[in-house]
Amino acid sequence: GVLFKGAEVFERSRTIDTVVFDKTGTLTRGAMTLSDVITDEDEARFLYLVASVEAASAHPIGKGVALGAEERGVELGTPDEVAAVAGRGIAGSIDGVDVVVGKAKLMADQGLHISDRYLDALEAVERQGKTGFLAGWDGEVRGTLAVADTVRATSRQTVTTLHSLDTETVMLTGDNRRTADAIATQVGIDTVLAEVLPGDKAEEVARLQATGKTVAFVGDGINDAPALTQADLGMAVGTGTDVAIEAGDIVLMSGDPALAATALRLGRATFRTIKQNLFWAFFYNSAAIPLAAAGLLNPMIAAAAMAFSSVSVVTNSLRLRKFV
């Protein structure tokens, strides 16, 4: 389930001391479900306006909101125009209403007033590990929404395995600090880099490298491609986008994050095996060739020694089967 794109990847894997995970779609399933709607407006109309705008977005959060509204019996409309604000939210117009959906900073930038009720609701859902955001129009925030993403069953074990390899773990996400910390606590991540804009992921990887760390990055999305390229070792999730897969040095053929630890262990073990095999190959030749040149080595013994050399190399290499 692990594809190494080149022989040099094995050598690079032995020096990795930090693994950075993109959260959504890697440590979590990336399938957002609408979990909370807090509003003083008519809920059906509120969801109609918000979900209709979000449905025009390709972001997992937008899809989750749209699906959640439809499951609640809301028939969505078609917005006149929609503009995404990278890493902050989305704005659009439907039925003559200019709707803004996203983070508190986007609300402030758009001049929308946020009441304490909705700020408190936002903080409450974020402390539960959910991704919360606001929605409003006509100068006022009209409600708080939250979507929930499920942590993959193997995420915690993956982090534990990496720690056993003396490897630091980092989670990188665009989520707010409270939500990010809640997810990190669940899986045992060492360091959290929260509220990172999609275009800044590569810069965060470069910043870690500047501190002397040798970094592997695990991601699956289009906006992960620059970070996969920047990292000393890029691990692309095979269930992700073609752009990410093309940018990675290693492809994890399924969405299971445990393959990241497997790839690191297998890469290190393979490089170690290569060195062992080279040692024995040179040992046999360096010992036998001078003896043969001096006429002190029987050809039959030389042939047997060369055969044993080949068998020992192959047998040593077959020990790697324990990883698959």
PDB file of N, CA and C in Angstrom, residues 9-102:
ATOM      1  N   VAL A   9      14.406   8.222  -2.277  1.00  0.00           N
ATOM      2  CA  VAL A   9      13.435   8.412  -1.202  1.00  0.00           C
ATOM      3  C   VAL A   9      13.807   7.583   0.020  1.00  0.00           C
ATOM      4  N   PHE A  10      14.365   6.386  -0.198  1.00  0.00           N
ATOM      5  CA  PHE A  10      14.762   5.528   0.917  1.00  0.00           C
ATOM      6  C   PHE A  10      15.842   6.207   1.755  1.00  0.00           C
ATOM      7  N   GLU A  11      16.785   6.866   1.083  1.00  0.00           N
ATOM      8  CA  GLU A  11      17.865   7.540   1.800  1.00  0.00           C
ATOM      9  C   GLU A  11      17.329   8.731   2.587  1.00  0.00           C
ATOM     10  N   ARG A  12      16.412   9.487   1.967  1.00  0.00           N
ATOM     11  CA  ARG A  12      15.871  10.668   2.647  1.00  0.00           C
ATOM     12  C   ARG A  12      15.035  10.296   3.866  1.00  0.00           C
ATOM     13  N   SER A  13      14.364   9.154   3.808  1.00  0.00           N
ATOM     14  CA  SER A  13      13.459   8.759   4.889  1.00  0.00           C
ATOM     15  C   SER A  13      14.201   8.537   6.206  1.00  0.00           C
ATOM     16  N   ARG A  14      15.486   8.180   6.153  1.00  0.00           N
ATOM     17  CA  ARG A  14      16.221   7.861   7.379  1.00  0.00           C
ATOM     18  C   ARG A  14      16.547   9.100   8.196  1.00  0.00           C
ATOM     19  N   THR A  15      16.478  10.291   7.576  1.00  0.00           N
ATOM     20  CA  THR A  15      16.842  11.519   8.299  1.00  0.00           C
ATOM     21  C   THR A  15      15.625  12.285   8.812  1.00  0.00           C
ATOM     22  N   ILE A  16      14.427  11.816   8.509  1.00  0.00           N
ATOM     23  CA  ILE A  16      13.212  12.533   8.912  1.00  0.00           C
ATOM     24  C   ILE A  16      13.068  12.510  10.434  1.00  0.00           C
ATOM     25  N   ASP A  17      12.896  13.698  11.019  1.00  0.00           N
ATOM     26  CA  ASP A  17      12.686  13.765  12.470  1.00  0.00           C
ATOM     27  C   ASP A  17      11.376  14.449  12.836  1.00  0.00           C
ATOM     28  N   THR A  18      10.644  14.950  11.825  1.00  0.00           N
ATOM     29  CA  THR A  18       9.367  15.623  12.066  1.00  0.00           C
ATOM     30  C   THR A  18       8.381  15.258  10.954  1.00  0.00           C
ATOM     31  N   VAL A  19       7.185  14.846  11.339  1.00  0.00           N
ATOM     32  CA  VAL A  19       6.133  14.542  10.360  1.00  0.00           C
ATOM     33  C   VAL A  19       4.992  15.525  10.579  1.00  0.00           C
ATOM     34  N   VAL A  20       4.657  16.275   9.525  1.00  0.00           N
ATOM     35  CA  VAL A  20       3.573  17.261   9.574  1.00  0.00           C
ATOM     36  C   VAL A  20       2.355  16.683   8.863  1.00  0.00           C
ATOM     37  N   PHE A  21       1.224  16.653   9.548  1.00  0.00           N
ATOM     38  CA  PHE A  21      -0.026  16.158   8.968  1.00  0.00           C
ATOM     39  C   PHE A  21      -0.964  17.319   8.667  1.00  0.00           C
ATOM     40  N   ASP A  22      -1.492  17.355   7.454  1.00  0.00           N
ATOM     41  CA  ASP A  22      -2.647  18.207   7.206  1.00  0.00           C
ATOM     42  C   ASP A  22      -3.836  17.517   7.876  1.00  0.00           C
ATOM     43  N   LYS A  23      -4.681  18.270   8.574  1.00  0.00           N
ATOM     44  CA  LYS A  23      -5.733  17.631   9.381  1.00  0.00           C
ATOM     45  C   LYS A  23      -6.846  17.012   8.536  1.00  0.00           C
ATOM     46  N   THR A  24      -7.531  17.841   7.763  1.00  0.00           N
ATOM     47  CA  THR A  24      -8.744  17.397   7.078  1.00  0.00           C
ATOM     48  C   THR A  24      -8.430  16.422   5.950  1.00  0.00           C
ATOM     49  N   GLY A  25      -9.035  15.251   6.017  1.00  0.00           N
ATOM     50  CA  GLY A  25      -8.841  14.243   4.987  1.00  0.00           C
ATOM     51  C   GLY A  25      -7.625  13.364   5.225  1.00  0.00           C
ATOM     52  N   THR A  26      -6.843  13.697   6.259  1.00  0.00           N
ATOM     53  CA  THR A  26      -5.645  12.911   6.566  1.00  0.00           C
ATOM     54  C   THR A  26      -5.792  12.281   7.948  1.00  0.00           C
ATOM     55  N   LEU A  27      -5.762  13.103   8.997  1.00  0.00           N
ATOM     56  CA  LEU A  27      -6.038  12.597  10.342  1.00  0.00           C
ATOM     57  C   LEU A  27      -7.533  12.412  10.570  1.00  0.00           C
ATOM     58  N   THR A  28      -8.343  13.202   9.845  1.00  0.00           N
ATOM     59  CA  THR A  28      -9.796  13.061   9.920  1.00  0.00           C
ATOM     60  C   THR A  28     -10.320  12.586   8.566  1.00  0.00           C
ATOM     61  N   ARG A  29     -11.570  12.182   8.537  1.00  0.00           N
ATOM     62  CA  ARG A  29     -12.134  11.605   7.313  1.00  0.00           C
ATOM     63  C   ARG A  29     -12.425  12.655   6.235  1.00  0.00           C
ATOM     64  N   GLY A  30     -12.602  13.915   6.656  1.00  0.00           N
ATOM     65  CA  GLY A  30     -12.874  14.962   5.683  1.00  0.00           C
ATOM     66  C   GLY A  30     -14.313  14.987   5.207  1.00  0.00           C
ATOM     67  N   ALA A  31     -15.181  14.186   5.853  1.00  0.00           N
ATOM     68  CA  ALA A  31     -16.606  14.154   5.496  1.00  0.00           C
ATOM     69  C   ALA A  31     -17.366  14.951   6.555  1.00  0.00           C
ATOM     70  N   MET A  32     -17.600  16.219   6.282  1.00  0.00           N
ATOM     71  CA  MET A  32     -18.227  17.106   7.255  1.00  0.00           C
ATOM     72  C   MET A  32     -19.738  16.872   7.333  1.00  0.00           C
ATOM     73  N   THR A  33     -20.269  16.903   8.553  1.00  0.00           N
ATOM     74  CA  THR A  33     -21.716  16.817   8.751  1.00  0.00           C
ATOM     75  C   THR A  33     -22.165  18.010   9.591  1.00  0.00           C
ATOM     76  N   LEU A  34     -23.287  18.592   9.218  1.00  0.00           N
ATOM     77  CA  LEU A  34     -23.823  19.743   9.940  1.00  0.00           C
ATOM     78  C   LEU A  34     -24.325  19.277  11.305  1.00  0.00           C
ATOM     79  N   SER A  35     -23.739  19.798  12.375  1.00  0.00           N
ATOM     80  CA  SER A  35     -24.071  19.318  13.718  1.00  0.00           C
ATOM     81  C   SER A  35     -24.846  20.328  14.556  1.00  0.00           C
ATOM     82  N   ASP A  36     -24.603  21.629  14.353  1.00  0.00           N
ATOM     83  CA  ASP A  36     -25.234  22.645  15.191  1.00  0.00           C
ATOM     84  C   ASP A  36     -25.703  23.825  14.343  1.00  0.00           C
ATOM     85  N   VAL A  37     -26.912  24.309  14.661  1.00  0.00           N
ATOM     86  CA  VAL A  37     -27.438  25.539  14.058  1.00  0.00           C
ATOM     87  C   VAL A  37     -28.039  26.361  15.187  1.00  0.00           C
ATOM     88  N   ILE A  38     -27.415  27.483  15.506  1.00  0.00           N
ATOM     89  CA  ILE A  38     -27.900  28.361  16.587  1.00  0.00           C
ATOM     90  C   ILE A  38     -28.281  29.701  15.962  1.00  0.00           C
ATOM     91  N   THR A  39     -29.567  30.020  15.980  1.00  0.00           N
ATOM     92  CA  THR A  39     -30.023  31.267  15.364  1.00  0.00           C
ATOM     93  C   THR A  39     -31.349  31.701  15.979  1.00  0.00           C
ATOM     94  N   ASP A  40     -31.584  33.021  15.992  1.00  0.00           N
ATOM     95  CA  ASP A  40     -32.873  33.566  16.415  1.00  0.00           C
ATOM     96  C   ASP A  40     -33.788  33.793  15.218  1.00  0.00           C
ATOM     97  N   GLU A  41     -33.291  33.561  14.011  1.00  0.00           N
ATOM     98  CA  GLU A  41     -34.081  33.682  12.794  1.00  0.00           C
ATOM     99  C   GLU A  41     -34.927  32.424  12.619  1.00  0.00           C
ATOM    100  N   ASP A  42     -35.835  32.471  11.667  1.00  0.00           N
ATOM    101  CA  ASP A  42     -36.536  31.249  11.275  1.00  0.00           C
ATOM    102  C   ASP A  42     -35.493  30.276  10.721  1.00  0.00           C
ATOM    103  N   GLU A  43     -35.357  29.095  11.337  1.00  0.00           N
ATOM    104  CA  GLU A  43     -34.258  28.192  10.987  1.00  0.00           C
ATOM    105  C   GLU A  43     -34.303  27.757   9.526  1.00  0.00           C
ATOM    106  N   ALA A  44     -35.493  27.509   9.000  1.00  0.00           N
ATOM    107  CA  ALA A  44     -35.608  27.061   7.607  1.00  0.00           C
ATOM    108  C   ALA A  44     -35.105  28.138   6.645  1.00  0.00           C
ATOM    109  N   ARG A  45     -35.509  29.389   6.895  1.00  0.00           N
ATOM    110  CA  ARG A  45     -35.037  30.477   6.014  1.00  0.00           C
ATOM    111  C   ARG A  45     -33.535  30.709   6.206  1.00  0.00           C
ATOM    112  N   PHE A  46     -33.089  30.650   7.464  1.00  0.00           N
ATOM    113  CA  PHE A  46     -31.668  30.832   7.750  1.00  0.00           C
ATOM    114  C   PHE A  46     -30.837  29.795   6.979  1.00  0.00           C
ATOM    115  N   LEU A  47     -31.239  28.535   7.063  1.00  0.00           N
ATOM    116  CA  LEU A  47     -30.498  27.478   6.371  1.00  0.00           C
ATOM    117  C   LEU A  47     -30.630  27.603   4.859  1.00  0.00           C
ATOM    118  N   TYR A  48     -31.781  28.067   4.385  1.00  0.00           N
ATOM    119  CA  TYR A  48     -31.960  28.249   2.943  1.00  0.00           C
ATOM    120  C   TYR A  48     -30.940  29.236   2.397  1.00  0.00           C
ATOM    121  N   LEU A  49     -30.796  30.373   3.064  1.00  0.00           N
ATOM    122  CA  LEU A  49     -29.871  31.401   2.593  1.00  0.00           C
ATOM    123  C   LEU A  49     -28.411  30.944   2.719  1.00  0.00           C
ATOM    124  N   VAL A  50     -28.072  30.395   3.889  1.00  0.00           N
ATOM    125  CA  VAL A  50     -26.681  30.008   4.148  1.00  0.00           C
ATOM    126  C   VAL A  50     -26.271  28.819   3.289  1.00  0.00           C
ATOM    127  N   ALA A  51     -27.091  27.772   3.280  1.00  0.00           N
ATOM    128  CA  ALA A  51     -26.732  26.542   2.568  1.00  0.00           C
ATOM    129  C   ALA A  51     -26.744  26.735   1.053  1.00  0.00           C
ATOM    130  N   SER A  52     -27.591  27.600   0.553  1.00  0.00           N
ATOM    131  CA  SER A  52     -27.616  27.850  -0.892  1.00  0.00           C
ATOM    132  C   SER A  52     -26.300  28.463  -1.348  1.00  0.00           C
ATOM    133  N   VAL A  53     -25.761  29.379  -0.537  1.00  0.00           N
ATOM    134  CA  VAL A  53     -24.464  29.984  -0.853  1.00  0.00           C
ATOM    135  C   VAL A  53     -23.345  28.953  -0.686  1.00  0.00           C
ATOM    136  N   GLU A  54     -23.386  28.194   0.408  1.00  0.00           N
ATOM    137  CA  GLU A  54     -22.346  27.196   0.676  1.00  0.00           C
ATOM    138  C   GLU A  54     -22.339  26.081  -0.365  1.00  0.00           C
ATOM    139  N   ALA A  55     -23.504  25.768  -0.925  1.00  0.00           N
ATOM    140  CA  ALA A  55     -23.586  24.689  -1.919  1.00  0.00           C
ATOM    141  C   ALA A  55     -22.765  24.998  -3.159  1.00  0.00           C
ATOM    142  N   ALA A  56     -22.525  26.297  -3.404  1.00  0.00           N
ATOM    143  CA  ALA A  56     -21.737  26.688  -4.571  1.00  0.00           C
ATOM    144  C   ALA A  56     -20.237  26.520  -4.337  1.00  0.00           C
ATOM    145  N   SER A  57     -19.858  26.167  -3.099  1.00  0.00           N
ATOM    146  CA  SER A  57     -18.446  25.990  -2.757  1.00  0.00           C
ATOM    147  C   SER A  57     -18.044  24.535  -2.926  1.00  0.00           C
ATOM    148  N   ALA A  58     -16.794  24.318  -3.332  1.00  0.00           N
ATOM    149  CA  ALA A  58     -16.271  22.956  -3.447  1.00  0.00           C
ATOM    150  C   ALA A  58     -15.643  22.486  -2.149  1.00  0.00           C
ATOM    151  N   HIS A  59     -15.641  23.347  -1.129  1.00  0.00           N
ATOM    152  CA  HIS A  59     -15.004  23.023   0.154  1.00  0.00           C
ATOM    153  C   HIS A  59     -15.841  21.980   0.911  1.00  0.00           C
ATOM    154  N   PRO A  60     -15.194  21.047   1.627  1.00  0.00           N
ATOM    155  CA  PRO A  60     -15.944  20.032   2.395  1.00  0.00           C
ATOM    156  C   PRO A  60     -16.945  20.629   3.378  1.00  0.00           C
ATOM    157  N   ILE A  61     -16.614  21.792   3.967  1.00  0.00           N
ATOM    158  CA  ILE A  61     -17.547  22.427   4.903  1.00  0.00           C
ATOM    159  C   ILE A  61     -18.811  22.845   4.169  1.00  0.00           C
ATOM    160  N   GLY A  62     -18.641  23.445   2.992  1.00  0.00           N
ATOM    161  CA  GLY A  62     -19.794  23.867   2.198  1.00  0.00           C
ATOM    162  C   GLY A  62     -20.684  22.694   1.832  1.00  0.00           C
ATOM    163  N   LYS A  63     -20.070  21.598   1.437  1.00  0.00           N
ATOM    164  CA  LYS A  63     -20.842  20.404   1.084  1.00  0.00           C
ATOM    165  C   LYS A  63     -21.592  19.868   2.297  1.00  0.00           C
ATOM    166  N   GLY A  64     -20.921  19.901   3.472  1.00  0.00           N
ATOM    167  CA  GLY A  64     -21.555  19.411   4.688  1.00  0.00           C
ATOM    168  C   GLY A  64     -22.762  20.245   5.087  1.00  0.00           C
ATOM    169  N   VAL A  65     -22.657  21.569   4.963  1.00  0.00           N
ATOM    170  CA  VAL A  65     -23.769  22.459   5.297  1.00  0.00           C
ATOM    171  C   VAL A  65     -24.934  22.240   4.336  1.00  0.00           C
ATOM    172  N   ALA A  66     -24.635  22.153   3.039  1.00  0.00           N
ATOM    173  CA  ALA A  66     -25.680  21.957   2.045  1.00  0.00           C
ATOM    174  C   ALA A  66     -26.415  20.637   2.264  1.00  0.00           C
ATOM    175  N   LEU A  67     -25.662  19.573   2.511  1.00  0.00           N
ATOM    176  CA  LEU A  67     -26.281  18.268   2.740  1.00  0.00           C
ATOM    177  C   LEU A  67     -27.108  18.272   4.017  1.00  0.00           C
ATOM    178  N   GLY A  68     -26.574  18.921   5.068  1.00  0.00           N
ATOM    179  CA  GLY A  68     -27.298  18.988   6.332  1.00  0.00           C
ATOM    180  C   GLY A  68     -28.612  19.741   6.207  1.00  0.00           C
ATOM    181  N   ALA A  69     -28.619  20.821   5.424  1.00  0.00           N
ATOM    182  CA  ALA A  69     -29.844  21.591   5.216  1.00  0.00           C
ATOM    183  C   ALA A  69     -30.880  20.757   4.458  1.00  0.00           C
ATOM    184  N   GLU A  70     -30.430  20.045   3.438  1.00  0.00           N
ATOM    185  CA  GLU A  70     -31.352  19.209   2.662  1.00  0.00           C
ATOM    186  C   GLU A  70     -31.934  18.087   3.514  1.00  0.00           C
ATOM    187  N   GLU A  71     -31.112  17.534   4.414  1.00  0.00           N
ATOM    188  CA  GLU A  71     -31.607  16.483   5.311  1.00  0.00           C
ATOM    189  C   GLU A  71     -32.652  17.019   6.278  1.00  0.00           C
ATOM    190  N   ARG A  72     -32.618  18.332   6.518  1.00  0.00           N
ATOM    191  CA  ARG A  72     -33.620  18.962   7.383  1.00  0.00           C
ATOM    192  C   ARG A  72     -34.832  19.439   6.594  1.00  0.00           C
ATOM    193  N   GLY A  73     -34.907  19.056   5.330  1.00  0.00           N
ATOM    194  CA  GLY A  73     -36.070  19.373   4.501  1.00  0.00           C
ATOM    195  C   GLY A  73     -36.035  20.720   3.827  1.00  0.00           C
ATOM    196  N   VAL A  74     -34.872  21.364   3.772  1.00  0.00           N
ATOM    197  CA  VAL A  74     -34.749  22.680   3.136  1.00  0.00           C
ATOM    198  C   VAL A  74     -34.390  22.508   1.665  1.00  0.00           C
ATOM    199  N   GLU A  75     -35.189  23.097   0.804  1.00  0.00           N
ATOM    200  CA  GLU A  75     -34.901  23.050  -0.637  1.00  0.00           C
ATOM    201  C   GLU A  75     -34.021  24.255  -0.991  1.00  0.00           C
ATOM    202  N   LEU A  76     -32.841  23.988  -1.513  1.00  0.00           N
ATOM    203  CA  LEU A  76     -31.866  25.045  -1.754  1.00  0.00           C
ATOM    204  C   LEU A  76     -32.148  25.796  -3.049  1.00  0.00           C
ATOM    205  N   GLY A  77     -31.682  27.063  -3.065  1.00  0.00           N
ATOM    206  CA  GLY A  77     -31.809  27.871  -4.255  1.00  0.00           C
ATOM    207  C   GLY A  77     -30.466  28.031  -4.961  1.00  0.00           C
ATOM    208  N   THR A  78     -30.475  28.835  -6.015  1.00  0.00           N
ATOM    209  CA  THR A  78     -29.247  29.073  -6.774  1.00  0.00           C
ATOM    210  C   THR A  78     -28.797  30.519  -6.560  1.00  0.00           C
ATOM    211  N   PRO A  79     -27.641  30.729  -5.971  1.00  0.00           N
ATOM    212  CA  PRO A  79     -27.173  32.099  -5.724  1.00  0.00           C
ATOM    213  C   PRO A  79     -26.812  32.807  -7.019  1.00  0.00           C
ATOM    214  N   ASP A  80     -26.950  34.134  -7.005  1.00  0.00           N
ATOM    215  CA  ASP A  80     -26.630  34.922  -8.203  1.00  0.00           C
ATOM    216  C   ASP A  80     -25.126  34.992  -8.419  1.00  0.00           C
ATOM    217  N   GLU A  81     -24.378  35.178  -7.363  1.00  0.00           N
ATOM    218  CA  GLU A  81     -22.925  35.243  -7.468  1.00  0.00           C
ATOM    219  C   GLU A  81     -22.308  34.826  -6.139  1.00  0.00           C
ATOM    220  N   VAL A  82     -21.156  34.183  -6.221  1.00  0.00           N
ATOM    221  CA  VAL A  82     -20.478  33.677  -5.035  1.00  0.00           C
ATOM    222  C   VAL A  82     -18.991  33.982  -5.153  1.00  0.00           C
ATOM    223  N   ALA A  83     -18.387  34.426  -4.058  1.00  0.00           N
ATOM    224  CA  ALA A  83     -16.947  34.691  -4.040  1.00  0.00           C
ATOM    225  C   ALA A  83     -16.348  34.080  -2.782  1.00  0.00           C
ATOM    226  N   ALA A  84     -15.394  33.196  -2.960  1.00  0.00           N
ATOM    227  CA  ALA A  84     -14.727  32.557  -1.828  1.00  0.00           C
ATOM    228  C   ALA A  84     -13.591  33.452  -1.338  1.00  0.00           C
ATOM    229  N   VAL A  85     -13.434  33.509  -0.025  1.00  0.00           N
ATOM    230  CA  VAL A  85     -12.329  34.233   0.596  1.00  0.00           C
ATOM    231  C   VAL A  85     -11.422  33.168   1.195  1.00  0.00           C
ATOM    232  N   ALA A  86     -10.270  32.945   0.577  1.00  0.00           N
ATOM    233  CA  ALA A  86      -9.402  31.821   0.935  1.00  0.00           C
ATOM    234  C   ALA A  86      -9.113  31.757   2.433  1.00  0.00           C
ATOM    235  N   GLY A  87      -9.439  30.603   3.027  1.00  0.00           N
ATOM    236  CA  GLY A  87      -9.135  30.373   4.430  1.00  0.00           C
ATOM    237  C   GLY A  87     -10.044  31.083   5.403  1.00  0.00           C
ATOM    238  N   ARG A  88     -11.053  31.844   4.915  1.00  0.00           N
ATOM    239  CA  ARG A  88     -11.892  32.616   5.835  1.00  0.00           C
ATOM    240  C   ARG A  88     -13.379  32.375   5.658  1.00  0.00           C
ATOM    241  N   GLY A  89     -13.830  32.063   4.446  1.00  0.00           N
ATOM    242  CA  GLY A  89     -15.246  31.826   4.256  1.00  0.00           C
ATOM    243  C   GLY A  89     -15.694  32.108   2.842  1.00  0.00           C
ATOM    244  N   ILE A  90     -16.973  32.503   2.726  1.00  0.00           N
ATOM    245  CA  ILE A  90     -17.566  32.694   1.407  1.00  0.00           C
ATOM    246  C   ILE A  90     -18.643  33.764   1.502  1.00  0.00           C
ATOM    247  N   ALA A  91     -18.846  34.481   0.421  1.00  0.00           N
ATOM    248  CA  ALA A  91     -19.897  35.496   0.358  1.00  0.00           C
ATOM    249  C   ALA A  91     -20.657  35.315  -0.938  1.00  0.00           C
ATOM    250  N   GLY A  92     -21.970  35.514  -0.880  1.00  0.00           N
ATOM    251  CA  GLY A  92     -22.777  35.349  -2.081  1.00  0.00           C
ATOM    252  C   GLY A  92     -24.110  36.060  -1.964  1.00  0.00           C
ATOM    253  N   SER A  93     -24.792  36.182  -3.077  1.00  0.00           N
ATOM    254  CA  SER A  93     -26.076  36.868  -3.104  1.00  0.00           C
ATOM    255  C   SER A  93     -27.158  35.898  -3.575  1.00  0.00           C
ATOM    256  N   ILE A  94     -28.261  35.830  -2.818  1.00  0.00           N
ATOM    257  CA  ILE A  94     -29.390  34.987  -3.206  1.00  0.00           C
ATOM    258  C   ILE A  94     -30.691  35.682  -2.823  1.00  0.00           C
ATOM    259  N   ASP A  95     -31.613  35.737  -3.768  1.00  0.00           N
ATOM    260  CA  ASP A  95     -32.908  36.390  -3.576  1.00  0.00           C
ATOM    261  C   ASP A  95     -32.739  37.825  -3.095  1.00  0.00           C
ATOM    262  N   GLY A  96     -31.689  38.486  -3.583  1.00  0.00           N
ATOM    263  CA  GLY A  96     -31.449  39.874  -3.234  1.00  0.00           C
ATOM    264  C   GLY A  96     -30.807  40.089  -1.882  1.00  0.00           C
ATOM    265  N   VAL A  97     -30.420  39.014  -1.196  1.00  0.00           N
ATOM    266  CA  VAL A  97     -29.784  39.123   0.121  1.00  0.00           C
ATOM    267  C   VAL A  97     -28.302  38.788  -0.018  1.00  0.00           C
ATOM    268  N   ASP A  98     -27.436  39.686   0.460  1.00  0.00           N
ATOM    269  CA  ASP A  98     -25.990  39.450   0.425  1.00  0.00           C
ATOM    270  C   ASP A  98     -25.577  38.697   1.693  1.00  0.00           C
ATOM    271  N   VAL A  99     -25.259  37.439   1.522  1.00  0.00           N
ATOM    272  CA  VAL A  99     -24.974  36.553   2.655  1.00  0.00           C
ATOM    273  C   VAL A  99     -23.467  36.349   2.796  1.00  0.00           C
ATOM    274  N   VAL A 100     -22.982  36.439   4.039  1.00  0.00           N
ATOM    275  CA  VAL A 100     -21.571  36.191   4.333  1.00  0.00           C
ATOM    276  C   VAL A 100     -21.499  35.027   5.318  1.00  0.00           C
ATOM    277  N   VAL A 101     -20.655  34.028   5.009  1.00  0.00           N
ATOM    278  CA  VAL A 101     -20.513  32.854   5.870  1.00  0.00           C
ATOM    279  C   VAL A 101     -19.021  32.612   6.100  1.00  0.00           C
ATOM    280  N   GLY A 102     -18.623  32.470   7.366  1.00  0.00           N
ATOM    281  CA  GLY A 102     -17.213  32.197   7.607  1.00  0.00           C
ATOM    282  C   GLY A 102     -16.759  32.558   9.009  1.00  0.00           C
TER     283      GLY A 102
END
